[in-house]
Amino acid sequence: MKTNPITDRIYALHADVQTEDRFEGLWPLPTGITLNSYLVKGDKIALIDLVRDWGGALESLEAELTRAGVKLADVDYLVLNHLEPDHTGWLAEFRAINPGVEILTTAKGVALVNSFYNVTEGLRAVKTGDQLDLGAGMVLEFIETPHVHWPETMCTFEPASGTLFTCDAFGSYGTLGDRVFDDEFDEAEHARFETESLRYYANILATFGNFVQRAIDEIAALDVKVICPSHGMVWRRDSQKVIDRYTKYAGYRDGQREPEICVVWATMYGNTGRGLAAVIEGIESEGMAYTMHRVPNEDPSFILADAYKSEGILIAMPTYEYKMFPPMAYVLSLFDRKRVQGRTVLRIGSWGWIGGAKKEYEAAIEPLEWNSLESVEWSGTPDQDVLATLRESGKELARAVKAACATPVTA
Ligand SMILES: Cc1cc2nc3c(=O)[nH]c(=O)nc-3n(C[C@H](O)[C@H](O)[C@H](O)COP(=O)(O)O)c2cc1C
Ligand SMILES: [Fe+2]
Ligand SMILES: [Fe+2]
């Protein structure tokens, strides 16, 4: 393994975590995830963000520090941009090795260091504009970026090299291996990481889209050359690319979305499935792109990613015990939590006795402020008339999505 210097005084340290565990106990990690820390060497030594004891992360961090010529006990300052345990879980053990370390974080971060780790000494609360002079020309500046991802979050900036340490912002799922810089990956690899960046955003940051945009505006005032997130690759050749990517993601919330339909569907015995096939014919006849996600077969983590970017959503499900098909209720609750709002939507579904999904569905989507086309429901299997209606509804949905995407969004 090599070291990954960003400058002769700043090093990227990363741990590749490949695990059956889910991230936040919730989101699957088929491509793994990295936990990144950064080393800044002035006369004094600062470590930016820590790791948790997870999938060999500790061993990776120690090994990478050693390769960069630093022992854990040599670190003078520990900067905690964000207190979520993926970046701090090892704090108590680290302090036991290095009791003299001074921890710098926001005032809210200090409160969390107290409550999560019972640490009350060696803490310095910092705010936007504060600086830490490491000597040898290395100065760290702090910029509060609340709610990217938790309320206490901040970014750290090293102005001489234009290096910005952003923690969860600009992050992605996916392990890196021996390479960490954007210029070390080819186009196909970047395309795979982009898919995982969107899923990471939709799972972790979507709830806080307004704050992400505010943070992006805030850092626009800095002369940023290198972006160093705490998950995923380091952007040294084209940091604007990841800023633009995150600006686009933040814009999916209230702004321009992709002209696509995210189909979320369920069927027990094929009746809703047969109706869905007719809607798809209608969508295809309009040349509209779509993605298909069956519940509960597919994990909602992936559904969220496609739903988040798509202007159109199609919900297809049967009635189940007078209510919605249960896994669909869960997906809709996630859409609410992750602010998949303002979409152009069609719902269809089969029932057997008297229906019932409609009432629960309408209550579930109320906070989402969706632009809903008229739902199509039928009993049992869809007959020719129902199939014709469904085909037409598919066309209408596709046209409505096109129209919504053609309308300029006013801020
Ligand atoms: C466990 C179960 C619960 C159901 N609950 C209801 C219900 O509450 N109201 C109703 O109208 N039909 C109910 N049905 C009937 C289904 O909604 C009906 O068979 C429908 O056609 C199923 O669509 P599918 O083939 O797409 O699964 C239920 C069926 C099953 C198997
Ligand atoms: Fe986080
Ligand atoms: Fe994180």
Short mmCIF file of C-alpha atoms and ligand atoms in Angstrom, two decimals:
data_model
loop_
_atom_site.label_atom_id
_atom_site.label_comp_id
_atom_site.label_asym_id
_atom_site.label_seq_id
_atom_site.Cartn_x
_atom_site.Cartn_y
_atom_site.Cartn_z
CA MET A 1 0.00 0.00 0.00
CA LYS A 2 1.19 3.51 -0.81
CA THR A 3 0.61 6.80 0.95
CA ASN A 4 -1.76 9.26 -0.65
CA PRO A 5 -0.34 12.74 -0.25
CA ILE A 6 -2.53 15.63 -1.33
CA THR A 7 0.36 18.02 -0.72
CA ASP A 8 3.67 17.35 1.02
CA ARG A 9 1.91 18.19 4.30
CA ILE A 10 -1.59 16.78 3.80
CA TYR A 11 -2.37 13.06 3.46
CA ALA A 12 -5.56 11.20 2.64
CA LEU A 13 -6.01 8.18 4.90
CA HIS A 14 -8.78 5.75 4.12
CA ALA A 15 -10.27 2.52 5.36
CA ASP A 16 -12.20 0.34 2.93
CA VAL A 17 -15.05 -1.33 4.77
CA GLN A 18 -16.57 -4.39 3.09
CA THR A 19 -19.27 -5.75 5.34
CA GLU A 20 -22.58 -7.55 5.54
CA ASP A 21 -23.64 -4.84 8.01
CA ARG A 22 -25.92 -2.14 6.77
CA PHE A 23 -24.87 1.51 6.94
CA GLU A 24 -26.76 3.22 9.78
CA GLY A 25 -28.16 -0.27 10.40
CA LEU A 26 -30.43 0.38 7.43
CA TRP A 27 -28.79 0.78 4.03
CA PRO A 28 -27.14 -2.17 2.24
CA LEU A 29 -23.51 -1.81 1.22
CA PRO A 30 -22.95 -4.12 -1.77
CA THR A 31 -20.01 -1.99 -2.91
CA GLY A 32 -18.79 -1.28 0.63
CA ILE A 33 -17.91 2.15 1.95
CA THR A 34 -14.78 4.05 2.91
CA LEU A 35 -14.14 5.88 6.14
CA ASN A 36 -11.66 8.64 5.31
CA SER A 37 -9.52 10.63 7.69
CA TYR A 38 -6.97 13.30 6.80
CA LEU A 39 -3.59 14.14 8.25
CA VAL A 40 -2.30 17.73 8.23
CA LYS A 41 1.32 18.27 9.26
CA GLY A 42 2.52 21.68 10.37
CA ASP A 43 4.85 22.02 13.33
CA LYS A 44 1.85 20.52 15.09
CA ILE A 45 -0.10 17.57 13.73
CA ALA A 46 -3.84 17.51 13.12
CA LEU A 47 -5.99 14.51 12.31
CA ILE A 48 -9.31 15.34 10.68
CA ASP A 49 -12.14 12.89 11.45
CA LEU A 50 -11.76 9.47 12.98
CA VAL A 51 -13.28 6.06 12.26
CA ARG A 52 -15.29 3.47 14.14
CA ASP A 53 -14.04 -0.04 14.85
CA TRP A 54 -15.72 -1.55 11.80
CA GLY A 55 -14.50 -3.95 9.15
CA GLY A 56 -10.81 -3.37 9.84
CA ALA A 57 -11.05 0.43 9.78
CA LEU A 58 -8.86 0.86 12.86
CA GLU A 59 -6.06 -1.23 11.44
CA SER A 60 -6.27 0.66 8.15
CA LEU A 61 -6.14 4.05 9.87
CA GLU A 62 -3.16 3.11 12.01
CA ALA A 63 -1.31 1.56 9.06
CA GLU A 64 -1.88 4.62 6.86
CA LEU A 65 -0.76 6.97 9.62
CA THR A 66 2.37 4.91 10.15
CA ARG A 67 3.16 5.03 6.43
CA ALA A 68 2.81 8.81 6.62
CA GLY A 69 5.35 8.78 9.46
CA VAL A 70 2.95 9.57 12.32
CA LYS A 71 1.95 7.59 15.39
CA LEU A 72 -1.46 7.97 17.04
CA ALA A 73 0.26 9.42 20.10
CA ASP A 74 1.89 12.14 17.92
CA VAL A 75 -1.41 13.77 16.99
CA ASP A 76 -1.82 17.19 18.65
CA TYR A 77 -5.29 18.09 17.42
CA LEU A 78 -8.27 15.95 16.47
CA VAL A 79 -10.74 17.88 14.32
CA LEU A 80 -14.23 16.36 14.34
CA ASN A 81 -16.29 17.75 11.49
CA HIS A 82 -19.24 15.53 12.40
CA LEU A 83 -20.05 13.44 15.45
CA GLU A 84 -21.87 10.52 13.84
CA PRO A 85 -20.18 7.38 15.14
CA ASP A 86 -18.93 6.29 11.69
CA HIS A 87 -16.39 9.13 12.18
CA THR A 88 -16.04 9.11 15.95
CA GLY A 89 -16.82 5.61 17.25
CA TRP A 90 -13.21 5.00 18.19
CA LEU A 91 -12.84 8.29 20.11
CA ALA A 92 -12.62 6.90 23.65
CA GLU A 93 -9.95 4.36 22.69
CA PHE A 94 -8.04 6.98 20.71
CA ARG A 95 -8.01 9.30 23.74
CA ALA A 96 -6.76 6.47 25.91
CA ILE A 97 -3.77 6.12 23.56
CA ASN A 98 -3.35 9.88 23.23
CA PRO A 99 -4.73 11.58 26.38
CA GLY A 100 -3.16 14.93 25.53
CA VAL A 101 -4.96 15.39 22.22
CA GLU A 102 -7.11 18.51 21.88
CA ILE A 103 -10.45 17.95 20.16
CA LEU A 104 -11.89 20.72 18.00
CA THR A 105 -15.52 20.68 16.92
CA THR A 106 -18.54 23.00 16.92
CA ALA A 107 -20.33 23.91 20.17
CA LYS A 108 -23.03 21.38 19.31
CA GLY A 109 -20.28 18.88 18.55
CA VAL A 110 -18.79 19.45 22.01
CA ALA A 111 -22.16 18.59 23.58
CA LEU A 112 -22.25 15.37 21.56
CA VAL A 113 -18.68 14.44 22.50
CA ASN A 114 -19.86 14.76 26.12
CA SER A 115 -23.00 12.71 25.68
CA PHE A 116 -21.67 10.00 23.35
CA TYR A 117 -18.20 9.51 24.84
CA ASN A 118 -18.30 11.09 28.32
CA VAL A 119 -15.39 13.33 27.36
CA THR A 120 -15.45 16.70 29.10
CA GLU A 121 -11.84 17.86 28.90
CA GLY A 122 -9.47 18.77 26.11
CA LEU A 123 -12.30 20.17 24.01
CA ARG A 124 -12.35 23.39 22.01
CA ALA A 125 -15.59 24.67 20.46
CA VAL A 126 -15.00 26.41 17.12
CA LYS A 127 -17.27 28.46 14.88
CA THR A 128 -17.24 29.81 11.35
CA GLY A 129 -14.14 31.94 10.80
CA ASP A 130 -12.10 30.44 13.63
CA GLN A 131 -8.61 29.26 12.76
CA LEU A 132 -6.11 26.75 14.07
CA ASP A 133 -2.48 27.61 13.32
CA LEU A 134 -0.40 24.43 13.05
CA GLY A 135 2.81 26.30 12.23
CA ALA A 136 4.98 25.85 9.13
CA GLY A 137 2.41 27.82 7.15
CA MET A 138 -0.42 25.40 7.81
CA VAL A 139 -3.63 26.99 9.06
CA LEU A 140 -7.00 25.29 9.36
CA GLU A 141 -10.19 27.34 9.10
CA PHE A 142 -13.61 26.15 10.18
CA ILE A 143 -16.95 26.66 8.46
CA GLU A 144 -20.16 25.53 10.15
CA THR A 145 -22.39 23.58 7.76
CA PRO A 146 -25.27 22.50 10.02
CA HIS A 147 -27.35 19.48 8.99
CA VAL A 148 -24.92 18.17 6.45
CA HIS A 149 -25.65 15.67 7.93
CA TRP A 150 -26.32 16.23 11.68
CA PRO A 151 -26.91 19.64 13.31
CA GLU A 152 -23.32 19.95 14.58
CA THR A 153 -21.60 19.45 11.22
CA MET A 154 -18.78 21.67 9.95
CA CYS A 155 -16.18 21.70 7.18
CA THR A 156 -12.47 22.42 7.62
CA PHE A 157 -10.41 24.37 5.06
CA GLU A 158 -6.68 24.62 4.47
CA PRO A 159 -6.35 27.82 2.41
CA ALA A 160 -2.72 27.53 1.24
CA SER A 161 -3.53 24.46 -0.85
CA GLY A 162 -7.29 25.12 -1.19
CA THR A 163 -8.09 21.78 0.44
CA LEU A 164 -11.60 21.45 1.89
CA PHE A 165 -12.47 18.62 4.27
CA THR A 166 -16.21 18.15 3.96
CA CYS A 167 -17.06 14.98 5.91
CA ASP A 168 -20.42 13.59 4.67
CA ALA A 169 -20.91 16.29 2.02
CA PHE A 170 -19.73 15.16 -1.45
CA GLY A 171 -19.50 11.59 -0.14
CA SER A 172 -20.42 8.30 -1.75
CA TYR A 173 -20.80 4.62 -1.03
CA GLY A 174 -18.17 2.31 -2.55
CA THR A 175 -14.70 1.21 -1.53
CA LEU A 176 -11.62 2.60 -3.32
CA GLY A 177 -8.85 0.01 -3.02
CA ASP A 178 -5.39 1.37 -3.64
CA ARG A 179 -6.51 4.54 -5.41
CA VAL A 180 -8.16 7.55 -3.79
CA PHE A 181 -7.98 10.45 -6.27
CA ASP A 182 -10.57 11.27 -8.94
CA ASP A 183 -7.89 11.28 -11.66
CA GLU A 184 -6.99 7.67 -10.84
CA PHE A 185 -10.36 6.26 -11.94
CA ASP A 186 -11.53 5.74 -15.52
CA GLU A 187 -14.87 6.81 -16.93
CA ALA A 188 -16.62 3.48 -16.32
CA GLU A 189 -15.47 3.48 -12.69
CA HIS A 190 -16.67 7.06 -12.28
CA ALA A 191 -20.07 6.07 -13.69
CA ARG A 192 -20.36 3.27 -11.09
CA PHE A 193 -19.38 5.66 -8.30
CA GLU A 194 -21.89 8.22 -9.52
CA THR A 195 -24.69 5.65 -9.11
CA GLU A 196 -23.50 4.99 -5.58
CA SER A 197 -23.15 8.74 -4.87
CA LEU A 198 -26.78 9.28 -5.75
CA ARG A 199 -27.89 6.36 -3.58
CA TYR A 200 -25.76 7.68 -0.71
CA TYR A 201 -27.29 11.14 -1.13
CA ALA A 202 -30.86 9.80 -1.35
CA ASN A 203 -30.34 7.60 1.72
CA ILE A 204 -28.28 9.89 3.95
CA LEU A 205 -28.60 13.53 2.95
CA ALA A 206 -31.89 13.90 1.05
CA THR A 207 -33.81 14.96 4.15
CA PHE A 208 -31.43 17.92 4.47
CA GLY A 209 -31.38 19.12 0.85
CA ASN A 210 -31.85 22.79 1.74
CA PHE A 211 -28.90 22.65 4.11
CA VAL A 212 -26.75 20.94 1.49
CA GLN A 213 -27.49 23.78 -0.92
CA ARG A 214 -26.70 26.35 1.77
CA ALA A 215 -23.36 24.66 2.47
CA ILE A 216 -22.53 24.62 -1.24
CA ASP A 217 -23.28 28.37 -1.41
CA GLU A 218 -21.09 28.94 1.64
CA ILE A 219 -18.07 27.14 0.25
CA ALA A 220 -18.43 28.89 -3.12
CA ALA A 221 -16.80 31.89 -1.41
CA LEU A 222 -13.63 29.85 -0.80
CA ASP A 223 -10.92 29.15 -3.32
CA VAL A 224 -11.43 25.39 -3.22
CA LYS A 225 -9.07 23.24 -5.25
CA VAL A 226 -9.36 19.84 -3.58
CA ILE A 227 -12.47 18.30 -2.01
CA CYS A 228 -11.88 15.69 0.67
CA PRO A 229 -15.03 13.92 1.82
CA SER A 230 -15.07 11.31 4.54
CA HIS A 231 -16.70 8.69 2.30
CA GLY A 232 -15.47 8.05 -1.25
CA MET A 233 -12.80 9.54 -3.48
CA VAL A 234 -10.75 12.72 -3.12
CA TRP A 235 -11.44 15.26 -5.86
CA ARG A 236 -8.17 16.97 -6.80
CA ARG A 237 -8.38 17.17 -10.61
CA ASP A 238 -12.01 18.22 -10.97
CA SER A 239 -13.52 19.27 -7.66
CA GLN A 240 -16.13 21.29 -9.54
CA LYS A 241 -17.51 18.03 -10.90
CA VAL A 242 -18.56 16.77 -7.48
CA ILE A 243 -19.82 20.23 -6.47
CA ASP A 244 -22.00 20.30 -9.61
CA ARG A 245 -23.17 16.76 -8.90
CA TYR A 246 -24.26 17.63 -5.38
CA THR A 247 -25.87 20.88 -6.59
CA LYS A 248 -27.91 18.76 -9.00
CA TYR A 249 -28.89 16.33 -6.24
CA ALA A 250 -29.93 19.15 -3.90
CA GLY A 251 -31.98 20.57 -6.79
CA TYR A 252 -33.94 17.33 -7.22
CA ARG A 253 -35.85 18.26 -4.10
CA ASP A 254 -37.68 21.33 -5.40
CA GLY A 255 -36.11 21.98 -8.78
CA GLN A 256 -35.42 20.31 -12.07
CA ARG A 257 -35.62 16.50 -12.02
CA GLU A 258 -34.87 13.86 -14.64
CA PRO A 259 -37.59 13.09 -17.21
CA GLU A 260 -37.99 9.51 -16.00
CA ILE A 261 -40.56 7.42 -14.18
CA CYS A 262 -39.65 5.38 -11.13
CA VAL A 263 -42.04 2.41 -11.06
CA VAL A 264 -42.56 0.88 -7.62
CA TRP A 265 -44.77 -2.18 -7.84
CA ALA A 266 -46.07 -5.16 -5.93
CA THR A 267 -48.36 -8.04 -6.71
CA MET A 268 -49.42 -11.15 -4.81
CA TYR A 269 -51.15 -13.12 -7.55
CA GLY A 270 -50.41 -11.21 -10.78
CA ASN A 271 -53.54 -9.11 -11.14
CA THR A 272 -51.83 -5.79 -10.42
CA GLY A 273 -48.88 -7.05 -12.45
CA ARG A 274 -51.08 -7.56 -15.53
CA GLY A 275 -52.49 -4.07 -15.18
CA LEU A 276 -48.99 -2.64 -14.75
CA ALA A 277 -47.89 -4.20 -18.05
CA ALA A 278 -50.56 -2.14 -19.83
CA VAL A 279 -49.39 1.09 -18.14
CA ILE A 280 -45.82 0.30 -19.18
CA GLU A 281 -46.97 -0.12 -22.80
CA GLY A 282 -48.42 3.39 -22.58
CA ILE A 283 -45.24 4.81 -21.06
CA GLU A 284 -43.07 3.15 -23.70
CA SER A 285 -45.30 4.39 -26.53
CA GLU A 286 -44.40 7.93 -25.36
CA GLY A 287 -40.68 7.08 -25.45
CA MET A 288 -40.32 7.83 -21.74
CA ALA A 289 -37.48 6.27 -19.70
CA TYR A 290 -38.43 4.31 -16.57
CA THR A 291 -36.93 2.12 -13.85
CA MET A 292 -38.71 -0.87 -12.27
CA HIS A 293 -38.57 -1.73 -8.57
CA ARG A 294 -40.58 -4.56 -7.06
CA VAL A 295 -41.31 -4.55 -3.34
CA PRO A 296 -40.45 -6.21 -1.08
CA ASN A 297 -37.95 -7.92 -3.40
CA GLU A 298 -35.76 -4.86 -3.83
CA ASP A 299 -34.34 -2.92 -0.91
CA PRO A 300 -35.83 0.59 -0.56
CA SER A 301 -32.30 2.03 -0.47
CA PHE A 302 -32.10 1.53 -4.26
CA ILE A 303 -35.69 2.62 -4.86
CA LEU A 304 -34.99 5.91 -3.08
CA ALA A 305 -32.11 6.67 -5.45
CA ASP A 306 -34.25 6.35 -8.57
CA ALA A 307 -37.29 7.99 -7.00
CA TYR A 308 -35.16 10.90 -5.85
CA LYS A 309 -33.96 11.84 -9.32
CA SER A 310 -37.18 11.04 -11.25
CA GLU A 311 -39.96 13.51 -11.99
CA GLY A 312 -42.47 10.67 -12.42
CA ILE A 313 -43.51 7.98 -9.97
CA LEU A 314 -45.86 5.07 -10.64
CA ILE A 315 -47.18 3.16 -7.64
CA ALA A 316 -48.79 -0.20 -8.42
CA MET A 317 -50.08 -2.39 -5.56
CA PRO A 318 -53.01 -4.56 -4.54
CA THR A 319 -55.16 -3.98 -1.48
CA TYR A 320 -54.06 -6.04 1.49
CA GLU A 321 -56.31 -6.47 4.53
CA TYR A 322 -58.19 -3.22 3.86
CA LYS A 323 -54.98 -1.24 3.50
CA MET A 324 -51.90 -0.82 1.34
CA PHE A 325 -49.63 -3.73 0.54
CA PRO A 326 -47.37 -3.49 3.66
CA PRO A 327 -43.91 -3.00 2.10
CA MET A 328 -45.35 -0.22 -0.08
CA ALA A 329 -46.48 1.60 3.06
CA TYR A 330 -42.87 1.48 4.25
CA VAL A 331 -41.53 2.82 0.94
CA LEU A 332 -44.02 5.70 1.04
CA SER A 333 -43.01 6.51 4.60
CA LEU A 334 -39.40 6.74 3.41
CA PHE A 335 -40.47 8.98 0.52
CA ASP A 336 -41.97 11.31 3.11
CA ARG A 337 -38.93 11.24 5.36
CA LYS A 338 -36.50 11.73 2.47
CA ARG A 339 -38.62 14.49 0.91
CA VAL A 340 -39.47 12.79 -2.38
CA GLN A 341 -42.00 15.55 -2.85
CA GLY A 342 -43.78 17.38 -5.66
CA ARG A 343 -43.59 14.48 -8.12
CA THR A 344 -45.95 13.66 -10.98
CA VAL A 345 -47.62 10.42 -9.91
CA LEU A 346 -50.04 7.68 -10.94
CA ARG A 347 -51.34 4.93 -8.66
CA ILE A 348 -52.95 1.73 -9.87
CA GLY A 349 -53.98 -1.52 -8.20
CA SER A 350 -56.26 -4.54 -7.98
CA TRP A 351 -58.58 -5.39 -5.11
CA GLY A 352 -60.81 -8.39 -4.39
CA TRP A 353 -63.56 -7.65 -1.93
CA ILE A 354 -64.11 -3.98 -1.32
CA GLY A 355 -60.71 -2.30 -1.72
CA GLY A 356 -59.13 -0.17 0.99
CA ALA A 357 -55.60 0.75 -0.18
CA LYS A 358 -56.87 4.10 -1.50
CA LYS A 359 -57.70 5.65 1.88
CA GLU A 360 -54.43 4.77 3.53
CA TYR A 361 -52.47 5.76 0.40
CA GLU A 362 -54.08 9.18 0.20
CA ALA A 363 -53.26 9.88 3.83
CA ALA A 364 -49.67 8.68 3.33
CA ILE A 365 -48.97 10.91 0.34
CA GLU A 366 -50.65 14.04 1.64
CA PRO A 367 -47.46 15.60 3.03
CA LEU A 368 -45.64 14.84 -0.22
CA GLU A 369 -47.70 17.34 -2.23
CA TRP A 370 -47.63 15.11 -5.26
CA ASN A 371 -49.29 16.09 -8.51
CA SER A 372 -51.46 12.96 -8.79
CA LEU A 373 -53.21 11.75 -11.91
CA GLU A 374 -56.51 9.97 -11.39
CA SER A 375 -55.89 6.53 -9.84
CA VAL A 376 -57.04 3.40 -11.63
CA GLU A 377 -58.34 0.55 -9.49
CA TRP A 378 -60.21 -2.57 -10.52
CA SER A 379 -61.44 -5.76 -8.93
CA GLY A 380 -59.74 -9.05 -9.73
CA THR A 381 -58.04 -9.34 -13.07
CA PRO A 382 -58.10 -6.33 -15.44
CA ASP A 383 -60.55 -6.75 -18.36
CA GLN A 384 -60.06 -5.24 -21.81
CA ASP A 385 -61.68 -1.95 -20.83
CA VAL A 386 -59.48 -1.60 -17.75
CA LEU A 387 -56.40 -2.49 -19.77
CA ALA A 388 -57.27 0.18 -22.32
CA THR A 389 -57.72 2.73 -19.51
CA LEU A 390 -54.40 1.71 -17.99
CA ARG A 391 -52.60 2.04 -21.32
CA GLU A 392 -54.04 5.54 -21.68
CA SER A 393 -53.06 6.41 -18.08
CA GLY A 394 -49.49 5.33 -18.82
CA LYS A 395 -49.40 7.70 -21.79
CA GLU A 396 -50.90 10.50 -19.71
CA LEU A 397 -48.33 10.00 -16.97
CA ALA A 398 -45.49 10.11 -19.49
CA ARG A 399 -46.88 13.28 -21.07
CA ALA A 400 -47.37 14.92 -17.68
CA VAL A 401 -43.76 14.09 -16.74
CA LYS A 402 -42.51 15.60 -20.00
CA ALA A 403 -44.58 18.72 -19.39
CA ALA A 404 -43.32 19.10 -15.81
CA CYS A 405 -39.72 18.73 -16.97
CA ALA A 406 -40.23 21.28 -19.75
CA THR A 407 -41.53 23.89 -17.31
CA PRO A 408 -38.74 26.08 -15.92
CA VAL A 409 -38.56 25.90 -12.14
CA THR A 410 -38.74 29.20 -10.30
CA ALA A 411 -36.78 29.29 -7.10
C1 LIG B 1 -53.81 -11.52 2.35
C2 LIG B 1 -54.77 -10.86 1.46
C3 LIG B 1 -55.49 -9.77 1.92
C4 LIG B 1 -56.40 -9.13 1.10
N1 LIG B 1 -57.09 -8.06 1.59
C5 LIG B 1 -58.03 -7.47 0.80
C6 LIG B 1 -58.80 -6.35 1.26
O1 LIG B 1 -58.68 -5.93 2.39
N2 LIG B 1 -59.68 -5.77 0.45
C7 LIG B 1 -59.90 -6.24 -0.80
O2 LIG B 1 -60.68 -5.67 -1.54
N3 LIG B 1 -59.19 -7.27 -1.29
C8 LIG B 1 -58.27 -7.91 -0.51
N4 LIG B 1 -57.56 -8.97 -0.99
C9 LIG B 1 -57.78 -9.42 -2.35
C10 LIG B 1 -56.70 -8.87 -3.27
O3 LIG B 1 -56.62 -7.47 -3.16
C11 LIG B 1 -57.07 -9.25 -4.70
O4 LIG B 1 -56.97 -10.66 -4.81
C12 LIG B 1 -56.19 -8.60 -5.74
O5 LIG B 1 -56.64 -9.00 -7.02
C13 LIG B 1 -54.73 -9.03 -5.57
O6 LIG B 1 -53.94 -8.43 -6.54
P1 LIG B 1 -52.58 -9.10 -7.01
O7 LIG B 1 -52.94 -10.30 -7.86
O8 LIG B 1 -51.90 -8.04 -7.77
O9 LIG B 1 -51.86 -9.51 -5.78
C14 LIG B 1 -56.63 -9.60 -0.19
C15 LIG B 1 -55.90 -10.69 -0.65
C16 LIG B 1 -54.97 -11.31 0.16
C17 LIG B 1 -54.20 -12.48 -0.37
FE FE B 2 -23.24 11.35 8.89
FE FE B 3 -20.49 9.69 7.54
#
